[in-house]
Amino acid sequence: MNTLLLHCRPGFEGEVCAEISEQAARLEVAGYARGKAGSACGEFVCLDADGAQRLMTHLRFQQLIFPRQWARGSYLPLPEQDRISVLLQYLADYPVCSGLWLEVFDSNDGKELSTFCRKFEAPLRKALVAAGRLREGGSGPRLLLTFKSGREVFVGLADAKNSALWPMGIPRLKFPRQAPSRSTLKLEEAWHHFIPRDQWDKRLAEGMTAVDLGASPGGWTWQLVNREMHVTAVDNGPMAESLMGSGMVEHLQADGFAFRPRRPVDWMVCDIVEKPARNAALLETWIGEGLCREAVVNLKLPMKQRYAEVTRLLERIADGLAERGVKAQIGCKQLYHDREEVTCHLRRLG
Ligand SMILES: C[S@@+](CC[C@H](N)C(=O)[O-])C[C@H]1O[C@@H](n2cnc3c(N)ncnc32)[C@H](O)[C@@H]1O
């Protein structure tokens, strides 16, 4: 159980390895990271038996940027026949688990294995319950079985309250047919990730005011309007007519970087494709000057050292706010709907 497995977007294995190595060094957990390009996962192999458990105890999954899911455990070879018996025997030393998720990596091999997992899940669940290894809704950890192939599985554990909200960290969000663009799901996923569900009615409330910078054609604005917020949409491009017909949107053809609201607003969101340093500075200004209470801003990452760039920008934002004497919650995640980018969330406190 001394390996920490981390799922990620394919192509971001290096970022996951850099991030977990830095965190492990900070927590003085000895080990090394490895991740094959395109495998959609990284691993941190701990040199001490309790290393992976220490990482999962001291780190908050929600605060990690590049991992989509994590679990501590090890790989188990499986036979072609009667995999269930082998798993049951292996799990005899594991704690009784409170849930079971069968996962695959977000790679081509992983996609091919999903059908196998769907068929395998019901009989396995039944066998685990019968053997007393699975008590749904109990207090034990969640059992995460990540299939690398039909012949090899990573048998992992994670605390349900300190791991991904969805299997493999892939949210099950339905594309709203009325929304004018697919990027609408990016903002919805950001809210799921950064705002606990029981706070939505307070923090995404009817009658709030919002500014959407780089709003055209209106996917993000649609989400804000769907929460019955009044939106100022800033973009030289056109907004979808259906949105303008809602009476909730004012469209301004202006430069998003120069625009300032007459009065502070509840939300600022920004999806402008620009240098990440420029979007990060905009975020710091809006929160720092109290122009908005919360913000979601996308940072595009066309460069090579993506983890280093993101941490540098987050530090710059934190330092800038500290110099102004402003306290804020700062979050950053590569969401499932993010491509070569990450999403930042800031909330002004006090
Ligand atoms: C990725 S699209 C936004 C998509 C939008 N979030 C949605 O969900 O439909 C980026 C937009 O930023 C706009 N844009 C680029 N530079 C801008 C600027 N300086 N000020 C305002 N908008 C800008 C572009 O016109 C484009 O419509």
Short mmCIF file of C-alpha atoms and ligand atoms in Angstrom, two decimals:
data_model
loop_
_atom_site.label_atom_id
_atom_site.label_comp_id
_atom_site.label_asym_id
_atom_site.label_seq_id
_atom_site.Cartn_x
_atom_site.Cartn_y
_atom_site.Cartn_z
CA MET A 1 0.00 0.00 0.00
CA ASN A 2 2.93 2.34 -0.48
CA THR A 3 2.08 3.89 -3.84
CA LEU A 4 -0.08 6.95 -4.36
CA LEU A 5 -1.83 6.71 -7.73
CA LEU A 6 -2.96 9.95 -9.33
CA HIS A 7 -5.25 10.18 -12.37
CA CYS A 8 -4.85 13.18 -14.66
CA ARG A 9 -5.64 14.54 -18.09
CA PRO A 10 -3.51 12.71 -20.69
CA GLY A 11 -0.42 14.78 -21.40
CA PHE A 12 -0.26 16.21 -17.88
CA GLU A 13 1.65 13.32 -16.25
CA GLY A 14 4.70 15.58 -15.80
CA GLU A 15 2.62 18.21 -14.01
CA VAL A 16 1.09 15.65 -11.63
CA CYS A 17 4.55 14.23 -10.86
CA ALA A 18 6.03 17.69 -10.27
CA GLU A 19 3.14 18.66 -8.01
CA ILE A 20 3.14 15.52 -5.86
CA SER A 21 6.96 15.53 -5.60
CA GLU A 22 6.88 19.09 -4.29
CA GLN A 23 4.15 18.26 -1.77
CA ALA A 24 5.91 15.09 -0.62
CA ALA A 25 9.18 17.00 -0.11
CA ARG A 26 7.32 19.63 1.93
CA LEU A 27 5.81 16.89 4.10
CA GLU A 28 9.14 15.00 4.27
CA VAL A 29 7.66 11.85 2.73
CA ALA A 30 10.47 10.00 0.97
CA GLY A 31 9.85 8.52 -2.46
CA TYR A 32 9.88 9.22 -6.18
CA ALA A 33 7.32 10.12 -8.83
CA ARG A 34 6.92 8.48 -12.22
CA GLY A 35 4.42 8.87 -15.03
CA LYS A 36 4.54 7.60 -18.60
CA ALA A 37 3.63 10.24 -21.19
CA GLY A 38 0.05 9.75 -22.38
CA SER A 39 -0.84 7.24 -19.64
CA ALA A 40 -3.19 9.73 -17.91
CA CYS A 41 -1.69 8.94 -14.52
CA GLY A 42 1.27 9.50 -12.28
CA GLU A 43 2.47 7.53 -9.30
CA PHE A 44 4.36 8.50 -6.20
CA VAL A 45 6.19 5.45 -4.90
CA CYS A 46 6.81 5.95 -1.19
CA LEU A 47 9.87 4.50 0.44
CA ASP A 48 8.23 4.22 3.89
CA ALA A 49 5.30 1.86 4.42
CA ASP A 50 3.05 4.65 5.75
CA GLY A 51 4.21 7.28 3.21
CA ALA A 52 1.14 7.21 0.96
CA GLN A 53 -1.19 7.30 3.95
CA ARG A 54 0.70 10.30 5.36
CA LEU A 55 0.35 12.14 2.05
CA MET A 56 -3.39 11.47 1.95
CA THR A 57 -3.81 12.53 5.57
CA HIS A 58 -1.92 15.81 5.26
CA LEU A 59 -3.00 16.88 1.78
CA ARG A 60 -6.49 18.04 0.82
CA PHE A 61 -7.42 16.50 -2.52
CA GLN A 62 -9.52 19.53 -3.45
CA GLN A 63 -6.44 21.74 -3.18
CA LEU A 64 -4.28 19.75 -5.57
CA ILE A 65 -4.23 21.28 -9.04
CA PHE A 66 -3.57 18.55 -11.60
CA PRO A 67 -4.78 15.24 -10.07
CA ARG A 68 -8.34 14.23 -10.99
CA GLN A 69 -8.45 11.30 -8.56
CA TRP A 70 -6.09 9.61 -6.14
CA ALA A 71 -5.79 6.36 -4.19
CA ARG A 72 -3.15 4.66 -2.10
CA GLY A 73 -2.45 1.00 -2.72
CA SER A 74 -0.58 -1.23 -5.11
CA TYR A 75 -0.93 -3.13 -8.37
CA LEU A 76 -2.31 -6.65 -8.35
CA PRO A 77 -1.93 -9.07 -11.29
CA LEU A 78 -5.19 -10.79 -12.22
CA PRO A 79 -5.83 -14.14 -13.89
CA GLU A 80 -7.99 -14.40 -16.98
CA GLN A 81 -10.57 -16.48 -15.10
CA ASP A 82 -12.08 -15.98 -11.65
CA ARG A 83 -10.68 -12.55 -10.93
CA ILE A 84 -13.15 -12.16 -8.09
CA SER A 85 -11.59 -14.93 -5.96
CA VAL A 86 -8.13 -13.39 -6.36
CA LEU A 87 -9.44 -9.96 -5.38
CA LEU A 88 -11.33 -11.32 -2.37
CA GLN A 89 -8.23 -13.07 -1.13
CA TYR A 90 -6.11 -9.94 -1.61
CA LEU A 91 -8.66 -7.73 0.15
CA ALA A 92 -8.78 -9.95 3.23
CA ASP A 93 -6.09 -7.70 4.79
CA TYR A 94 -7.83 -4.48 3.80
CA PRO A 95 -10.25 -2.59 6.04
CA VAL A 96 -13.97 -3.06 5.41
CA CYS A 97 -14.81 -0.48 2.74
CA SER A 98 -17.79 1.85 2.59
CA GLY A 99 -18.04 2.10 -1.17
CA LEU A 100 -16.71 0.65 -4.41
CA TRP A 101 -15.76 2.48 -7.60
CA LEU A 102 -14.32 0.76 -10.64
CA GLU A 103 -12.12 3.18 -12.55
CA VAL A 104 -9.96 3.32 -15.67
CA PHE A 105 -7.49 5.90 -16.92
CA ASP A 106 -8.57 8.60 -19.36
CA SER A 107 -6.55 7.04 -22.19
CA ASN A 108 -7.49 4.97 -25.25
CA ASP A 109 -6.71 1.74 -23.36
CA GLY A 110 -8.88 2.98 -20.50
CA LYS A 111 -11.84 3.68 -22.78
CA GLU A 112 -11.69 0.12 -24.12
CA LEU A 113 -11.78 -1.25 -20.57
CA SER A 114 -14.92 0.64 -19.51
CA THR A 115 -17.24 -2.03 -20.95
CA PHE A 116 -15.39 -4.74 -19.04
CA CYS A 117 -15.69 -2.69 -15.81
CA ARG A 118 -19.43 -2.15 -16.29
CA LYS A 119 -19.99 -5.92 -16.62
CA PHE A 120 -17.61 -6.82 -13.79
CA GLU A 121 -18.95 -4.35 -11.24
CA ALA A 122 -22.25 -6.00 -10.20
CA PRO A 123 -20.90 -9.53 -9.52
CA LEU A 124 -17.84 -8.09 -7.75
CA ARG A 125 -19.98 -5.84 -5.54
CA LYS A 126 -22.20 -8.79 -4.64
CA ALA A 127 -19.19 -10.95 -3.75
CA LEU A 128 -17.56 -8.20 -1.64
CA VAL A 129 -20.76 -7.63 0.33
CA ALA A 130 -21.24 -11.37 0.87
CA ALA A 131 -17.63 -11.69 2.11
CA GLY A 132 -18.08 -8.78 4.53
CA ARG A 133 -15.45 -6.65 2.72
CA LEU A 134 -17.94 -3.99 1.62
CA ARG A 135 -20.50 -2.27 3.84
CA GLU A 136 -22.13 0.46 1.75
CA GLY A 137 -22.51 3.71 3.63
CA GLY A 138 -20.26 2.54 6.51
CA SER A 139 -17.40 4.56 7.95
CA GLY A 140 -14.51 2.82 6.14
CA PRO A 141 -12.57 4.15 3.15
CA ARG A 142 -13.80 3.87 -0.43
CA LEU A 143 -12.33 1.01 -2.46
CA LEU A 144 -11.05 2.31 -5.79
CA LEU A 145 -10.14 -0.37 -8.30
CA THR A 146 -8.34 1.15 -11.27
CA PHE A 147 -8.02 -1.32 -14.13
CA LYS A 148 -4.89 -0.92 -16.22
CA SER A 149 -5.95 -3.95 -18.26
CA GLY A 150 -8.08 -7.04 -17.69
CA ARG A 151 -4.94 -8.60 -16.18
CA GLU A 152 -3.81 -5.82 -13.83
CA VAL A 153 -5.62 -3.64 -11.34
CA PHE A 154 -4.50 -0.97 -8.88
CA VAL A 155 -6.22 -1.83 -5.61
CA GLY A 156 -6.54 1.49 -3.85
CA LEU A 157 -8.20 3.19 -0.93
CA ALA A 158 -9.30 6.79 -0.48
CA ASP A 159 -11.35 8.70 2.03
CA ALA A 160 -14.66 9.54 0.31
CA LYS A 161 -14.47 13.04 1.85
CA ASN A 162 -10.91 13.61 0.63
CA SER A 163 -10.94 12.39 -2.97
CA ALA A 164 -12.74 13.08 -6.24
CA LEU A 165 -16.46 13.87 -6.20
CA TRP A 166 -17.02 11.58 -9.20
CA PRO A 167 -15.39 8.32 -10.39
CA MET A 168 -12.10 9.19 -12.13
CA GLY A 169 -12.85 12.83 -11.33
CA ILE A 170 -15.13 13.02 -14.36
CA PRO A 171 -18.30 14.96 -13.54
CA ARG A 172 -21.59 13.70 -14.87
CA LEU A 173 -22.97 16.99 -16.12
CA LYS A 174 -25.62 17.15 -18.78
CA PHE A 175 -25.07 19.73 -21.49
CA PRO A 176 -28.01 22.17 -21.23
CA ARG A 177 -29.55 22.29 -24.72
CA GLN A 178 -30.37 26.00 -24.41
CA ALA A 179 -26.76 27.01 -23.62
CA PRO A 180 -25.00 28.70 -26.56
CA SER A 181 -21.64 26.94 -26.20
CA ARG A 182 -20.14 23.78 -24.76
CA SER A 183 -17.82 25.76 -22.50
CA THR A 184 -20.88 26.34 -20.33
CA LEU A 185 -19.95 23.06 -18.59
CA LYS A 186 -16.60 24.50 -17.53
CA LEU A 187 -18.23 27.08 -15.28
CA GLU A 188 -20.76 24.59 -13.94
CA GLU A 189 -17.96 22.15 -13.09
CA ALA A 190 -15.97 24.96 -11.44
CA TRP A 191 -18.90 25.69 -9.15
CA HIS A 192 -19.23 22.00 -8.25
CA HIS A 193 -15.54 21.85 -7.49
CA PHE A 194 -15.05 25.11 -5.60
CA ILE A 195 -18.41 25.63 -3.86
CA PRO A 196 -19.90 23.03 -1.53
CA ARG A 197 -23.40 22.11 -2.78
CA ASP A 198 -25.06 23.22 0.45
CA GLN A 199 -23.70 26.77 -0.09
CA TRP A 200 -24.98 27.24 -3.65
CA ASP A 201 -28.22 28.93 -2.61
CA LYS A 202 -26.26 31.55 -0.66
CA ARG A 203 -23.27 32.07 -2.94
CA LEU A 204 -24.99 31.60 -6.31
CA ALA A 205 -28.21 33.29 -5.35
CA GLU A 206 -31.07 34.72 -7.36
CA GLY A 207 -30.75 38.50 -7.84
CA MET A 208 -26.94 38.58 -7.54
CA THR A 209 -24.88 40.61 -9.99
CA ALA A 210 -22.15 39.23 -12.23
CA VAL A 211 -19.71 40.35 -14.90
CA ASP A 212 -18.66 37.91 -17.64
CA LEU A 213 -15.45 39.06 -19.39
CA GLY A 214 -14.98 37.50 -22.84
CA ALA A 215 -18.59 36.32 -22.74
CA SER A 216 -19.46 35.62 -26.39
CA PRO A 217 -21.44 33.58 -27.40
CA GLY A 218 -22.66 33.15 -23.81
CA GLY A 219 -22.04 29.68 -22.37
CA TRP A 220 -20.84 31.06 -19.03
CA THR A 221 -23.42 33.86 -19.05
CA TRP A 222 -26.07 31.17 -19.53
CA GLN A 223 -24.99 29.51 -16.25
CA LEU A 224 -25.16 32.82 -14.40
CA VAL A 225 -28.60 33.61 -15.85
CA ASN A 226 -29.71 30.08 -15.01
CA ARG A 227 -28.97 31.01 -11.35
CA GLU A 228 -31.12 34.13 -11.99
CA MET A 229 -28.24 36.58 -11.76
CA HIS A 230 -28.09 39.93 -13.59
CA VAL A 231 -25.12 39.74 -15.94
CA THR A 232 -22.97 42.35 -17.66
CA ALA A 233 -21.46 40.48 -20.61
CA VAL A 234 -18.30 42.15 -21.96
CA ASP A 235 -17.12 41.08 -25.41
CA ASN A 236 -16.81 42.60 -28.87
CA GLY A 237 -18.32 39.39 -30.22
CA PRO A 238 -22.08 38.74 -30.38
CA MET A 239 -24.16 37.20 -27.59
CA ALA A 240 -26.75 34.50 -28.35
CA GLU A 241 -30.13 36.12 -29.01
CA SER A 242 -31.91 33.69 -26.69
CA LEU A 243 -29.83 35.01 -23.79
CA MET A 244 -30.40 38.65 -24.66
CA GLY A 245 -34.12 37.89 -24.75
CA SER A 246 -34.01 36.83 -21.07
CA GLY A 247 -33.83 40.48 -19.97
CA MET A 248 -31.09 39.50 -17.49
CA VAL A 249 -28.10 40.40 -19.67
CA GLU A 250 -26.52 43.72 -20.59
CA HIS A 251 -24.02 43.30 -23.45
CA LEU A 252 -21.11 45.76 -23.61
CA GLN A 253 -18.74 45.77 -26.58
CA ALA A 254 -15.62 46.73 -24.66
CA ASP A 255 -12.16 45.54 -23.66
CA GLY A 256 -12.49 43.12 -20.74
CA PHE A 257 -9.12 44.18 -19.33
CA ALA A 258 -10.11 47.85 -19.16
CA PHE A 259 -13.72 47.37 -18.02
CA ARG A 260 -14.60 48.20 -14.39
CA PRO A 261 -18.13 47.94 -12.96
CA ARG A 262 -19.81 51.10 -11.62
CA ARG A 263 -20.64 49.23 -8.40
CA PRO A 264 -19.00 46.11 -6.93
CA VAL A 265 -20.60 42.88 -8.14
CA ASP A 266 -21.00 39.48 -6.55
CA TRP A 267 -19.26 37.53 -9.32
CA MET A 268 -16.66 38.11 -12.02
CA VAL A 269 -15.94 35.31 -14.48
CA CYS A 270 -13.40 35.46 -17.30
CA ASP A 271 -12.72 33.07 -20.16
CA ILE A 272 -10.60 35.38 -22.34
CA VAL A 273 -7.86 33.54 -24.22
CA GLU A 274 -4.82 35.57 -23.13
CA LYS A 275 -1.42 35.18 -21.54
CA PRO A 276 -2.06 33.55 -18.13
CA ALA A 277 -0.08 36.27 -16.33
CA ARG A 278 -2.50 38.87 -17.69
CA ASN A 279 -5.60 36.93 -16.58
CA ALA A 280 -4.02 36.29 -13.17
CA ALA A 281 -3.29 40.01 -12.74
CA LEU A 282 -6.91 40.79 -13.66
CA LEU A 283 -8.11 38.33 -11.04
CA GLU A 284 -5.90 39.92 -8.39
CA THR A 285 -7.14 43.41 -9.29
CA TRP A 286 -10.84 42.49 -9.14
CA ILE A 287 -10.57 40.70 -5.81
CA GLY A 288 -7.92 43.08 -4.41
CA GLU A 289 -9.89 46.22 -5.22
CA GLY A 290 -13.14 44.67 -4.03
CA LEU A 291 -14.74 44.90 -7.49
CA CYS A 292 -16.25 41.45 -6.92
CA ARG A 293 -16.67 39.04 -4.06
CA GLU A 294 -15.91 35.83 -5.95
CA ALA A 295 -14.29 35.10 -9.28
CA VAL A 296 -13.67 32.21 -11.66
CA VAL A 297 -10.93 32.82 -14.23
CA ASN A 298 -9.44 30.46 -16.76
CA LEU A 299 -5.65 30.41 -17.20
CA LYS A 300 -4.47 28.99 -20.54
CA LEU A 301 -1.18 27.10 -20.37
CA PRO A 302 0.48 26.96 -23.79
CA MET A 303 3.99 26.73 -22.25
CA LYS A 304 6.11 23.69 -21.27
CA GLN A 305 6.65 24.10 -17.52
CA ARG A 306 2.94 24.25 -16.73
CA TYR A 307 3.06 23.33 -13.04
CA ALA A 308 5.88 25.82 -12.40
CA GLU A 309 3.95 28.55 -14.26
CA VAL A 310 0.72 27.95 -12.34
CA THR A 311 2.41 27.94 -8.93
CA ARG A 312 4.33 31.11 -9.85
CA LEU A 313 1.09 32.87 -10.81
CA LEU A 314 -0.77 31.67 -7.71
CA GLU A 315 2.08 32.93 -5.51
CA ARG A 316 2.03 36.26 -7.31
CA ILE A 317 -1.73 36.59 -6.70
CA ALA A 318 -1.33 35.62 -3.02
CA ASP A 319 1.55 38.10 -2.53
CA GLY A 320 -0.34 40.88 -4.31
CA LEU A 321 -3.40 40.39 -2.12
CA ALA A 322 -1.27 40.19 1.04
CA GLU A 323 0.41 43.51 0.12
CA ARG A 324 -3.04 45.08 -0.13
CA GLY A 325 -4.03 43.51 3.21
CA VAL A 326 -6.80 41.53 1.51
CA LYS A 327 -7.66 38.03 2.74
CA ALA A 328 -8.96 35.59 0.15
CA GLN A 329 -9.50 31.91 -0.45
CA ILE A 330 -7.51 30.84 -3.51
CA GLY A 331 -8.24 27.63 -5.39
CA CYS A 332 -6.97 26.26 -8.67
CA LYS A 333 -7.84 23.05 -10.52
CA GLN A 334 -7.45 21.50 -13.88
CA LEU A 335 -11.10 20.56 -14.32
CA TYR A 336 -12.26 17.70 -16.52
CA HIS A 337 -13.63 20.25 -19.01
CA ASP A 338 -10.32 22.15 -19.06
CA ARG A 339 -7.93 21.37 -21.89
CA GLU A 340 -4.51 23.08 -21.92
CA GLU A 341 -5.64 25.26 -19.05
CA VAL A 342 -6.59 25.45 -15.39
CA THR A 343 -9.42 27.22 -13.61
CA CYS A 344 -8.82 29.57 -10.69
CA HIS A 345 -11.36 30.51 -8.07
CA LEU A 346 -10.93 33.36 -5.61
CA ARG A 347 -13.24 34.37 -2.81
CA ARG A 348 -12.69 37.56 -0.87
CA LEU A 349 -12.99 36.99 2.85
CA GLY A 350 -14.21 39.56 5.31
C1 LIG B 1 -13.23 31.19 -25.24
S1 LIG B 1 -14.25 32.48 -25.77
C2 LIG B 1 -15.40 32.65 -24.48
C3 LIG B 1 -16.48 31.62 -24.49
C4 LIG B 1 -17.55 31.92 -23.46
N1 LIG B 1 -17.04 31.81 -22.09
C5 LIG B 1 -18.72 30.98 -23.59
O1 LIG B 1 -18.94 30.19 -22.68
O2 LIG B 1 -19.45 31.04 -24.58
C6 LIG B 1 -13.24 33.88 -25.52
C7 LIG B 1 -13.90 35.20 -25.84
O3 LIG B 1 -13.06 36.24 -25.37
C8 LIG B 1 -13.26 37.37 -26.21
N2 LIG B 1 -12.14 38.31 -26.00
C9 LIG B 1 -10.86 38.20 -26.38
N3 LIG B 1 -10.16 39.27 -25.94
C10 LIG B 1 -11.02 40.05 -25.25
C11 LIG B 1 -10.90 41.27 -24.54
N4 LIG B 1 -9.74 41.92 -24.44
N5 LIG B 1 -12.02 41.77 -23.94
C12 LIG B 1 -13.20 41.12 -24.01
N6 LIG B 1 -13.36 39.96 -24.67
C13 LIG B 1 -12.30 39.43 -25.28
C14 LIG B 1 -13.36 36.78 -27.60
O4 LIG B 1 -14.09 37.65 -28.44
C15 LIG B 1 -14.12 35.47 -27.34
O5 LIG B 1 -15.49 35.63 -27.58
#
